[in-house]
mmCIF file of C-alpha atoms in Angstrom:
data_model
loop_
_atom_site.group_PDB
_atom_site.id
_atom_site.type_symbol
_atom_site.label_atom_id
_atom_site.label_comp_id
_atom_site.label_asym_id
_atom_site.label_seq_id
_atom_site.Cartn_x
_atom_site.Cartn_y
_atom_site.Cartn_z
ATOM 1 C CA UNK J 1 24.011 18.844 -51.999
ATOM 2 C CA UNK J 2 23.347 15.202 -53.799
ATOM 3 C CA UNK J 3 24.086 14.100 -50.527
ATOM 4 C CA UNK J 4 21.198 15.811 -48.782
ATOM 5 C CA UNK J 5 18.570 15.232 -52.086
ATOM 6 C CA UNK J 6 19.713 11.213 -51.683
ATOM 7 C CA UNK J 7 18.605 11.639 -48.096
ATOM 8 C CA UNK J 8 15.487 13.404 -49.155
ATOM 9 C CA UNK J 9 14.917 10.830 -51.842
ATOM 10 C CA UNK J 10 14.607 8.283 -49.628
ATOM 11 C CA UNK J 11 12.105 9.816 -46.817
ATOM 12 C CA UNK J 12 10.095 10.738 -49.872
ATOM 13 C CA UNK J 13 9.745 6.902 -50.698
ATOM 14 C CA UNK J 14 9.739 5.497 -47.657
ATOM 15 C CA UNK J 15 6.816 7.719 -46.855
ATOM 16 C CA UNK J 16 4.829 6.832 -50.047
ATOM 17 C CA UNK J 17 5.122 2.755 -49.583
ATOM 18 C CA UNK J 18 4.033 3.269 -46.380
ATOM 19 C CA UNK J 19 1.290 5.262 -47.335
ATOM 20 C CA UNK J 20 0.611 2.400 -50.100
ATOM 21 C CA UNK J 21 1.039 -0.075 -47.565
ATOM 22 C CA UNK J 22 -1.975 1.361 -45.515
ATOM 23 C CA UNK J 23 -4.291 1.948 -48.076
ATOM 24 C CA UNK J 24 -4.268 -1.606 -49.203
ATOM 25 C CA UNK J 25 -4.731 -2.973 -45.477
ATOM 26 C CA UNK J 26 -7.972 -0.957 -45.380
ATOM 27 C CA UNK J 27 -9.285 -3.270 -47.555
ATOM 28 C CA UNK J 28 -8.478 -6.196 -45.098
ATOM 29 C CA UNK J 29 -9.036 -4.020 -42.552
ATOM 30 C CA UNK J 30 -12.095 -6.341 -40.957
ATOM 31 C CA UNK J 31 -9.692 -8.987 -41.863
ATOM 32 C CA UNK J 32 -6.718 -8.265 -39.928
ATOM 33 C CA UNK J 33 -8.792 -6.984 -36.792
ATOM 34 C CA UNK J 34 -10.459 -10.293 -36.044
ATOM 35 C CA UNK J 35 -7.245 -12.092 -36.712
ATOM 36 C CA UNK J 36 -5.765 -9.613 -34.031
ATOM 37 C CA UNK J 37 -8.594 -10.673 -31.846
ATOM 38 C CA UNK J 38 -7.818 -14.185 -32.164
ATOM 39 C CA UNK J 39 -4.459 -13.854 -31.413
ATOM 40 C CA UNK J 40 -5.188 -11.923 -28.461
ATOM 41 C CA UNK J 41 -7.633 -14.386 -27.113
ATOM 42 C CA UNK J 42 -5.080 -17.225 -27.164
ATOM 43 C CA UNK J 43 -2.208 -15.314 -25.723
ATOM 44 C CA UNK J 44 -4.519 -14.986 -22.755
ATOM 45 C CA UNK J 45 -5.417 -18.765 -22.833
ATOM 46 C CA UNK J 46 -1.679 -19.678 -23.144
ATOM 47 C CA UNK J 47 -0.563 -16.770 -20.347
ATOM 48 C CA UNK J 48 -3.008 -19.019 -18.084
ATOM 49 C CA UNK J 49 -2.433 -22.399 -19.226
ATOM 50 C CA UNK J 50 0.891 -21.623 -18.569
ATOM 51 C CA UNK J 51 0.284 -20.482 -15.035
ATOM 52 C CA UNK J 52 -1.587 -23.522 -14.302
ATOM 53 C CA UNK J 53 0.876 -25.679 -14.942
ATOM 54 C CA UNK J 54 3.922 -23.484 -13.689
ATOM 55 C CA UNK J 55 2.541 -22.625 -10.314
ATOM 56 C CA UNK J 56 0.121 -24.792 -9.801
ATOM 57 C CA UNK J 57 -3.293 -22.766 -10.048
ATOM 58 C CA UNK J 58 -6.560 -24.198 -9.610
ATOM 59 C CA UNK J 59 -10.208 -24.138 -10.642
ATOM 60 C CA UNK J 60 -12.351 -22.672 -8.753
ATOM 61 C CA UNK J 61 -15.491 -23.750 -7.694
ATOM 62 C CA UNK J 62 -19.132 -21.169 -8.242
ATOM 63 C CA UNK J 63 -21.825 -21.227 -6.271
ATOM 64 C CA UNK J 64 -25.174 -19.118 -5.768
ATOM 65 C CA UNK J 65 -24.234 -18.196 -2.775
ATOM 66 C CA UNK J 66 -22.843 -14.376 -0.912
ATOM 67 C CA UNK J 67 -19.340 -15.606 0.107
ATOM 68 C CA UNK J 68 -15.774 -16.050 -0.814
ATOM 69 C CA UNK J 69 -13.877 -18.846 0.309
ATOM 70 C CA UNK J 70 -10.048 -19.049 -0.429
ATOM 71 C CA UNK J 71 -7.527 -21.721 1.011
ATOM 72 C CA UNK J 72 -3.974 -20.400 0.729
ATOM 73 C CA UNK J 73 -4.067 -18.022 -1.983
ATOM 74 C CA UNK J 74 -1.292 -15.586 -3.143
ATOM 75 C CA UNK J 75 -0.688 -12.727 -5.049
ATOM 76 C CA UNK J 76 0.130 -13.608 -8.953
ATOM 77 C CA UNK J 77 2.629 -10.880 -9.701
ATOM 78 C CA UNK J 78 4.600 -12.504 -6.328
ATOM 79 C CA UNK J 79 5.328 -15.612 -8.271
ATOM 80 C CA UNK J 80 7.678 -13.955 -11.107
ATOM 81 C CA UNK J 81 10.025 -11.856 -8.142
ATOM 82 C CA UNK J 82 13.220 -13.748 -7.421
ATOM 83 C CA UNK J 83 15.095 -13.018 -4.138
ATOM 84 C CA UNK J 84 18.725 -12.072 -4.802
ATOM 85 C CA UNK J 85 20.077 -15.731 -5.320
ATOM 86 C CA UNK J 86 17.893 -15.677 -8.484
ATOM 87 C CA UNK J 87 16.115 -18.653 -7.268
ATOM 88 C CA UNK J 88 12.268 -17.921 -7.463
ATOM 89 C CA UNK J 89 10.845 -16.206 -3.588
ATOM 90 C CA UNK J 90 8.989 -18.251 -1.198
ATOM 91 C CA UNK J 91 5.312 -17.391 -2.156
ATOM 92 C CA UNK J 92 3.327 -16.998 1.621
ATOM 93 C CA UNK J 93 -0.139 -18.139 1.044
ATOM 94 C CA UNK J 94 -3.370 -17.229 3.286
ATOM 95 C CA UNK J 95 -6.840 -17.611 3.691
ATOM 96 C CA UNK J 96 -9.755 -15.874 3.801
ATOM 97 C CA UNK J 97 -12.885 -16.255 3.972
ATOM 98 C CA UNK J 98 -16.119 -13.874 3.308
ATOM 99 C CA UNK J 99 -20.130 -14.854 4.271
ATOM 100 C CA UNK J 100 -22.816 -12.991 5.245
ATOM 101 C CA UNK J 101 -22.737 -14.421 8.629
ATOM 102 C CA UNK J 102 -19.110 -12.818 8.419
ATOM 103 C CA UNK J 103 -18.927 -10.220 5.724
ATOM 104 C CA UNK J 104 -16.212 -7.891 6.779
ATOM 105 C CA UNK J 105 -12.560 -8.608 7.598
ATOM 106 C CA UNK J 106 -10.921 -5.814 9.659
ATOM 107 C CA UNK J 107 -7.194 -5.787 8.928
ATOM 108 C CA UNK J 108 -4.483 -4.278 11.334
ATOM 109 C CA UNK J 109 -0.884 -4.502 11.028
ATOM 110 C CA UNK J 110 2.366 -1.961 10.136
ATOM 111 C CA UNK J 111 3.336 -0.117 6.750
ATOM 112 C CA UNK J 112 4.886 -2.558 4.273
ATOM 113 C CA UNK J 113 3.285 -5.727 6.220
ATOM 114 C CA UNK J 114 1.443 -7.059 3.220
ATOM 115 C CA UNK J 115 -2.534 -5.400 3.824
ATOM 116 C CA UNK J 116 -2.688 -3.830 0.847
ATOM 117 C CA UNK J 117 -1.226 -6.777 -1.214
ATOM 118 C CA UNK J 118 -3.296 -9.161 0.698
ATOM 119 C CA UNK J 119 -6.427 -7.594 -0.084
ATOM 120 C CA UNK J 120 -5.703 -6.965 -3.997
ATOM 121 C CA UNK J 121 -4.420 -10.454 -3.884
ATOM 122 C CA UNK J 122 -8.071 -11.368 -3.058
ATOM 123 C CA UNK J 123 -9.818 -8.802 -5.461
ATOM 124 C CA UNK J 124 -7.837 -10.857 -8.888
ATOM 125 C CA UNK J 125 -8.712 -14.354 -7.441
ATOM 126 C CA UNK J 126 -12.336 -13.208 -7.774
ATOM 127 C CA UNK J 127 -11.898 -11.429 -10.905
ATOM 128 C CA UNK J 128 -9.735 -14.318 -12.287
ATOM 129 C CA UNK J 129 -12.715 -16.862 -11.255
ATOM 130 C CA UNK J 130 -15.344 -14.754 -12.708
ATOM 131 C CA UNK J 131 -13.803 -14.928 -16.069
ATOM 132 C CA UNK J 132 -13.587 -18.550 -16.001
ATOM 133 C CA UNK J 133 -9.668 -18.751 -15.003
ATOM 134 C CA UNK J 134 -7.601 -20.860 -12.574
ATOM 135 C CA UNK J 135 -6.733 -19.173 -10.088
ATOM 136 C CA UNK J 136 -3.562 -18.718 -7.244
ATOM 137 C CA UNK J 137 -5.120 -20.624 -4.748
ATOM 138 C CA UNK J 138 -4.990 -24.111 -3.094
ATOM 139 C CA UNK J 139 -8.712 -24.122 -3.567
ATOM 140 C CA UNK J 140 -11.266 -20.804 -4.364
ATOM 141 C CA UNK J 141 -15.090 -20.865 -3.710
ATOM 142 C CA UNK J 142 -16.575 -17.760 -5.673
ATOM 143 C CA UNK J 143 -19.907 -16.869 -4.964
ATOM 144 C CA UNK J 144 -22.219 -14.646 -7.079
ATOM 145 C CA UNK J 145 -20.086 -11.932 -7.220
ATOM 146 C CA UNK J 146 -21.061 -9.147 -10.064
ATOM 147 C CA UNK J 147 -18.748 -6.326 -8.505
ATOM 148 C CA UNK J 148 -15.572 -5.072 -6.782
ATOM 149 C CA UNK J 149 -15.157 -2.057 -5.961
ATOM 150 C CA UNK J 150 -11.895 -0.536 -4.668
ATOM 151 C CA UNK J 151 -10.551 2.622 -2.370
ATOM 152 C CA UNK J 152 -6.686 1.895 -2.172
ATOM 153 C CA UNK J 153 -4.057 4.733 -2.568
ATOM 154 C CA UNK J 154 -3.668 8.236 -2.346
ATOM 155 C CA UNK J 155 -3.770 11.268 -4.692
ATOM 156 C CA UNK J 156 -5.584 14.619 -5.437
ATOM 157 C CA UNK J 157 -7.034 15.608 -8.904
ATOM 158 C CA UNK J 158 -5.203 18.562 -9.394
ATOM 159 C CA UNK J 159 -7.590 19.319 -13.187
ATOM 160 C CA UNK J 160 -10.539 18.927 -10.833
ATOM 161 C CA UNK J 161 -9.966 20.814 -8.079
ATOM 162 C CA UNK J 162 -9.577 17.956 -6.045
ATOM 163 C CA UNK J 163 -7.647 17.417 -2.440
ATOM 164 C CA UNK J 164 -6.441 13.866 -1.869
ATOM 165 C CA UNK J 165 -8.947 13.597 1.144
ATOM 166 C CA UNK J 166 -11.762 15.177 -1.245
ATOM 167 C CA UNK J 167 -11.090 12.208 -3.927
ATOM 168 C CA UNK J 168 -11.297 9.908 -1.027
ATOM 169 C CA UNK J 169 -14.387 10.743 0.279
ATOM 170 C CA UNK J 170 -15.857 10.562 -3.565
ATOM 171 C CA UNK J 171 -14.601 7.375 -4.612
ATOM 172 C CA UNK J 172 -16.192 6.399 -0.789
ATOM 173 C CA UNK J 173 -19.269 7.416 -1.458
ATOM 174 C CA UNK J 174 -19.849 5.830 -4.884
ATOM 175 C CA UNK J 175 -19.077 2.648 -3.065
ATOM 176 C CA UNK J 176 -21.821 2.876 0.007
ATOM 177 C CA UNK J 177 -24.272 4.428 -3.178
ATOM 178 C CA UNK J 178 -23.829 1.295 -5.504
ATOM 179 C CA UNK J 179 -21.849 -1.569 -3.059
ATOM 180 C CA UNK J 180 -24.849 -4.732 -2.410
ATOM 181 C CA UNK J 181 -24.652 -8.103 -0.725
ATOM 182 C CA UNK J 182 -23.094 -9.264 -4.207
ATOM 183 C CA UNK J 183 -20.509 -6.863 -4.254
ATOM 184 C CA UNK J 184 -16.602 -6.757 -3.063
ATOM 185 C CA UNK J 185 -15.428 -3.928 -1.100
ATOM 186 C CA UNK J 186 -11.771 -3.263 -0.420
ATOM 187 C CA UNK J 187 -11.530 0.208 1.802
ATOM 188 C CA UNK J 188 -7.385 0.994 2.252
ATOM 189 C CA UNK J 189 -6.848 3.206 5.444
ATOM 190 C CA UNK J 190 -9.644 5.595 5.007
ATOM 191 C CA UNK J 191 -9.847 8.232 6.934
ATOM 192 C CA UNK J 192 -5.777 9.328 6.787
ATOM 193 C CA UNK J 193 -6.284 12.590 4.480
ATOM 194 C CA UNK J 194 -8.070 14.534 7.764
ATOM 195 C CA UNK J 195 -7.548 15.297 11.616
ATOM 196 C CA UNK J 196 -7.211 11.832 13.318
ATOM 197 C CA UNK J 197 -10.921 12.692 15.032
ATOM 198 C CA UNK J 198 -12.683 13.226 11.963
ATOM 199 C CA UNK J 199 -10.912 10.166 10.272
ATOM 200 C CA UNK J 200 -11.310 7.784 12.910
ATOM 201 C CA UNK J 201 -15.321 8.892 13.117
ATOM 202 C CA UNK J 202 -15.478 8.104 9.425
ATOM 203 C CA UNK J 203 -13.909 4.976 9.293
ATOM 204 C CA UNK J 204 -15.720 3.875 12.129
ATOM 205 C CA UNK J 205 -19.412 5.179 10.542
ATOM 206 C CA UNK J 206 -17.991 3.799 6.660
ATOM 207 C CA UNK J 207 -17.041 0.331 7.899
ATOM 208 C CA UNK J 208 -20.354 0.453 10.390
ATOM 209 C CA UNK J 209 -22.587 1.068 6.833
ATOM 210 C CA UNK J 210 -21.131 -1.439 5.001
ATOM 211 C CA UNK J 211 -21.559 -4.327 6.957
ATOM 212 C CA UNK J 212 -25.075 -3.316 8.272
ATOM 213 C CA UNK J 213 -26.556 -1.770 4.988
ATOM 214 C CA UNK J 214 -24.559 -2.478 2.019
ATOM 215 C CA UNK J 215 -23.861 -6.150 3.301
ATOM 216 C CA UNK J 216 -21.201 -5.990 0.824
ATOM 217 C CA UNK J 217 -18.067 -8.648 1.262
ATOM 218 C CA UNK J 218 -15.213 -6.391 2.585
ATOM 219 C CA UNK J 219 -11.962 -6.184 3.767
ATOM 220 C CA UNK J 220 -11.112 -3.058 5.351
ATOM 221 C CA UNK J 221 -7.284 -2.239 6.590
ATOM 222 C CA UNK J 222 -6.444 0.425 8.954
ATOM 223 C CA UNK J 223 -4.195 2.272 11.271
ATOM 224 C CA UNK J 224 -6.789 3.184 13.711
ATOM 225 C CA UNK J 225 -6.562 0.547 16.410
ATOM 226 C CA UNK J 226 -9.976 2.118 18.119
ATOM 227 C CA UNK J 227 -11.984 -0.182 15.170
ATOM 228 C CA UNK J 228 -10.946 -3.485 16.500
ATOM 229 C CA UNK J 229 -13.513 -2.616 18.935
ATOM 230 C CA UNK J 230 -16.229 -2.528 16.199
ATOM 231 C CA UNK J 231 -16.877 -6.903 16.775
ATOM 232 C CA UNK J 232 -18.268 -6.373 20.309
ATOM 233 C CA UNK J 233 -20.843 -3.916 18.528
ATOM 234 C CA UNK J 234 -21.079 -5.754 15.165
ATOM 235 C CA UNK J 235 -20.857 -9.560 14.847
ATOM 236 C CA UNK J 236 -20.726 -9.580 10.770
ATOM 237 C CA UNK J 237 -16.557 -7.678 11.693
ATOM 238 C CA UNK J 238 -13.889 -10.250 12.345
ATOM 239 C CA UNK J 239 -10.925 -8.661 13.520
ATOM 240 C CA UNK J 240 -7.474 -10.087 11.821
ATOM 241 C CA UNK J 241 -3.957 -8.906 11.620
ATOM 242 C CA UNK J 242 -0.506 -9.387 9.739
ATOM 243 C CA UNK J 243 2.023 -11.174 11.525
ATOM 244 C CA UNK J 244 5.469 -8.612 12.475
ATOM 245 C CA UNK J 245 7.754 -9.406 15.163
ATOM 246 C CA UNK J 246 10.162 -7.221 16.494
ATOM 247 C CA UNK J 247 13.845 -8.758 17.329
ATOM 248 C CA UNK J 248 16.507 -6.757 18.366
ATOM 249 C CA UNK J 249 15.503 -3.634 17.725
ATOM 250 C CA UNK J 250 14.347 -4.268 14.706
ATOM 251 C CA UNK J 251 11.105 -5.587 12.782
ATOM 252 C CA UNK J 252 10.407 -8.675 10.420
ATOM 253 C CA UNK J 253 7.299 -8.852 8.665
ATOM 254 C CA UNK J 254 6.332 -12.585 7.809
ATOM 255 C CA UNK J 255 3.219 -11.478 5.717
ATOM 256 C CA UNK J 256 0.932 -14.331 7.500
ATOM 257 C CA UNK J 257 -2.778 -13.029 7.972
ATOM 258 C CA UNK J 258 -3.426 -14.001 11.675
ATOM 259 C CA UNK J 259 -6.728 -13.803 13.590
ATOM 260 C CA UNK J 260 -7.117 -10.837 16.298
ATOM 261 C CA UNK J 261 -5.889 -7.292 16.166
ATOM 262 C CA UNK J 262 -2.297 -6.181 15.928
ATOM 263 C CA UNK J 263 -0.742 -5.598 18.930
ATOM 264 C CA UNK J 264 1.090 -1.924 17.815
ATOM 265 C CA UNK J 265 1.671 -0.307 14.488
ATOM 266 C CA UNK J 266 5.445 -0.003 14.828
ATOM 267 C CA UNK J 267 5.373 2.963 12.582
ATOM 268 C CA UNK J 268 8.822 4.489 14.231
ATOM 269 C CA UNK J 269 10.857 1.599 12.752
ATOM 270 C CA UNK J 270 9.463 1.390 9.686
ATOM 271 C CA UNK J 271 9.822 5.399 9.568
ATOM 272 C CA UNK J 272 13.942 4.247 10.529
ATOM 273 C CA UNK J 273 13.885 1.455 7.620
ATOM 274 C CA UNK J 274 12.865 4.190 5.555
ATOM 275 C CA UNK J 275 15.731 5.905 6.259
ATOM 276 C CA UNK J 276 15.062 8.557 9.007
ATOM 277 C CA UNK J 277 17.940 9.409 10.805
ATOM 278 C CA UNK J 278 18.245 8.382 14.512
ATOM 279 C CA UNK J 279 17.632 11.767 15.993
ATOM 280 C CA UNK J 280 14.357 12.151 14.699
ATOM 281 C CA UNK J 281 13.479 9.152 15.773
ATOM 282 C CA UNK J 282 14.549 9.203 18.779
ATOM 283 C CA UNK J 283 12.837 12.891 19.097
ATOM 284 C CA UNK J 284 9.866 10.962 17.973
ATOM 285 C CA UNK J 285 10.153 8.099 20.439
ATOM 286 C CA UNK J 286 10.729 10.057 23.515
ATOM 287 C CA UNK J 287 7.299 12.309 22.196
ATOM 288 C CA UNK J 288 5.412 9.213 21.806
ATOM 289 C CA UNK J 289 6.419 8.240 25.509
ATOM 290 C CA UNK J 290 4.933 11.408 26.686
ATOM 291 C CA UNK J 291 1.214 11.660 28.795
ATOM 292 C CA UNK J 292 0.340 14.066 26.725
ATOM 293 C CA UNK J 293 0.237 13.939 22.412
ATOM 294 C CA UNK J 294 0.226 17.698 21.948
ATOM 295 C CA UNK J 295 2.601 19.865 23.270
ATOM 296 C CA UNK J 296 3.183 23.920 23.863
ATOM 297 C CA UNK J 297 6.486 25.540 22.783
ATOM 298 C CA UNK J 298 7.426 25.927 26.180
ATOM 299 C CA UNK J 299 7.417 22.102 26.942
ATOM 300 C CA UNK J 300 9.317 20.864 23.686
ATOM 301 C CA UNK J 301 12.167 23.694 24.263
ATOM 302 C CA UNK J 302 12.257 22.035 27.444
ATOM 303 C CA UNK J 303 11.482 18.985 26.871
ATOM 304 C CA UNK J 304 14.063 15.991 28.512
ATOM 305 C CA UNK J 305 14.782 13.087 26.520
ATOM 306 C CA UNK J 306 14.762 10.461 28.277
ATOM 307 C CA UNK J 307 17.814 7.986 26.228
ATOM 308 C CA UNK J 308 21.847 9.333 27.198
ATOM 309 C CA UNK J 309 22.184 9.128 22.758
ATOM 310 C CA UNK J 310 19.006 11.334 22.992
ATOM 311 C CA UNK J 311 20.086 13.716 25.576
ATOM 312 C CA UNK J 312 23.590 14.165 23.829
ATOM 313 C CA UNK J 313 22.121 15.013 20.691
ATOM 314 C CA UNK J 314 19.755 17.213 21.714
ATOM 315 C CA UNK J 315 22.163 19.054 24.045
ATOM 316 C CA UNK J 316 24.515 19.275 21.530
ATOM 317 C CA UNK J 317 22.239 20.996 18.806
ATOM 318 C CA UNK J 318 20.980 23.468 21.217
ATOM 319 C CA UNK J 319 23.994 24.886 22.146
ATOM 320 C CA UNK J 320 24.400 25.342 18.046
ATOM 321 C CA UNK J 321 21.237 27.003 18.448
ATOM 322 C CA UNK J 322 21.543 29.566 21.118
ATOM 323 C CA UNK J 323 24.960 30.718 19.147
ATOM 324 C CA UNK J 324 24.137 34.144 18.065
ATOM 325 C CA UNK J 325 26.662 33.630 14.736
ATOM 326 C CA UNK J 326 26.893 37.626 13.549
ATOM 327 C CA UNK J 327 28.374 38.647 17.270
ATOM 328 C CA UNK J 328 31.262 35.832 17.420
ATOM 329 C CA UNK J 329 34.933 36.740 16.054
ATOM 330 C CA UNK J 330 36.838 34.295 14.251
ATOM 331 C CA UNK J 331 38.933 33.931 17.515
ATOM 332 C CA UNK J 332 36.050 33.511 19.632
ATOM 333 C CA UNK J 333 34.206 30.589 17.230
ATOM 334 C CA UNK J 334 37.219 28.488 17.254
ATOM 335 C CA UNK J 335 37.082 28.634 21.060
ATOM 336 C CA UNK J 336 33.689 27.658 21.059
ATOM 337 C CA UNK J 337 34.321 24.635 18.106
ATOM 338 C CA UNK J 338 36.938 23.789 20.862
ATOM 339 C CA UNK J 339 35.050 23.724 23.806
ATOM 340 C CA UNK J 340 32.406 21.649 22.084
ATOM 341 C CA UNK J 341 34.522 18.989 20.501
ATOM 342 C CA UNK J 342 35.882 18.774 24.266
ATOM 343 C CA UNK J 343 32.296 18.188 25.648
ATOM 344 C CA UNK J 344 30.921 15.543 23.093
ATOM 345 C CA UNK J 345 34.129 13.422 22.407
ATOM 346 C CA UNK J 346 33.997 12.004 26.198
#
């Protein structure tokens, strides 16, 4: 029992300094916020003075002009990842370049090639040299910017009542409502929430509105290789790509932004990086290979694959398919197991 009032004791203190504590910092209240301000303020300066002279940032230059001009910039956040040596990664720089002769940049290229960090990479440089920053860059031009607006990512609002596609469209049209010549304009893969016929027509219309009315500065990344047709209508689009080779089988993305339209979207090997076993991939592959994209139930219980690795696998698991389980003995199932491991272990 003294035990638990010493214990009690001392929560009943601790409580009332603190409580004293608090009431005499209201009276420096003013007092301690600005000094908290000021503090703030130069951990910022020092964050970027130290970024200048750690990775070699640079001013950037303002103009009155609609454009953005950027020689071999990178992505900030790259610059602290190591590799697993520990040594610090290999930061890939690229270009770009925004006018109103040339306000939209149409970006092709696989899953995980580096769009999306590419065109957030651009969205801080300009937010970094509106505030008066260096920035990541070998050398930035900034025109009179006054807003960026952004559609990247995926996900519903399930308190509003929202589908993923629905929140999509929304945050879309806010941008072709407000979006001018001044403005920045990064679109992510719109379009992907909805049949491929409605979201091709929309990204197609979207990216037609913003380079013809909004005249907004955008980059616009997509999966829908029909819109690297959209330069022959519109001479403001410049198609470019991200560089991806495929060697042995396999693919390496070098993250370089290259002029001109991706050739394919490899999506089947990244879908096997990701960890997809073979047979669905292979399932997938032999599908894609087909004249047709949509098939009855007739053709895929019939459907040939046309690899031997396919062919076994897909022999194999219908025969463990058309077993009727409740009508085979004991006796009967290890004849079967037997008969099978003698048919696949040729």
């Amino acid at each position: 029992e003294k035990l638990i009032f010493i214990t009690s004791e001392i929560d009943r203190l601790e409580r009332l300094l603190f409580s004293e504590l608090c009431e005499d910092l209201i009276t420096y209240s003013a007092f301690v916020f600005k000094v908290s301000e000021h503090i703030a303020t130069f951990d910022a300066l020092l964050a970027l003075a130290r970024k200048v002279t750690q990775y070699n940032w640079v001013l950037p230059k303002n103009n009155s002009q609609n454009e953005i001009k950027i020689e071999k910039g990178w992505h900030p956040v790259l610059e602290q990842m190591d590799d697993k040596s520990g040594e610090p990664q290999k930061i890939l720089k690229n270009d770009t370049t925004l006018t109103q002769e040339t306000n939209m940049m149409l970006i092709t290229g696989p899953n995980m090639s580096g769009k999306s960090t590419y065109m957030r990479q651009v969205a801080l440089i300009v937010i970094l040299a509106k505030i008066g920053s260096p920035v990541p860059a070998t050398s930035a031009t900034v025109g009179k910017i006054n807003s960026v607006f952004t559609r990247i990512g995926s996900a519903d609002d399930l308190f509003g009542g929202r589908s993923t596609f629905m929140v999509e469209m929304t945050e879309t049209a806010k941008i072709l409502n407000v979006a001018d010549e001044n403005s920045l304009v990064l679109i992510d893969e719109i379009g992907r929430g909805t049949s491929t016929a409605d979201g091709l027509s929309l990204a197609w219309s979207i990216a037609e509105e913003l380079t013809v009315s909004n005249k907004a500065l955008s980059l616009f990344s997509t999966h829908y290789f029909e819109l690297t047709n959209l330069p022959k209508y519109k001479k403001t689009i410049s198609n470019f790509h991200i560089e991806t080779i495929e060697q042995d089988d396999k693919i390496i993305f070098l993250y370089k932004l290259k002029k001109g339209s991706a050739s394919k979207s490899f999506g089947l090997k990244v879908a096997k990086l990701a960890g997809i076993s073979q047979l669905v991939i292979d399932k997938a592959f032999a599908y894609q290979n087909q004249k047709n994209t949509f098939f009855t139930s007739e053709q895929l219980a019939f459907h040939k694959p046309q690899t031997k690795e396919f062919q076994i696998n897909y022999d194999f698991q219908k025969e463990l398919s058309d077993l009727k389980i409740d009508e085979i003995t004991p006796v009967k199932a290890l004849l079967i197991l037997q008969k099978l491991k003698e048919s696949y272990s040729k």
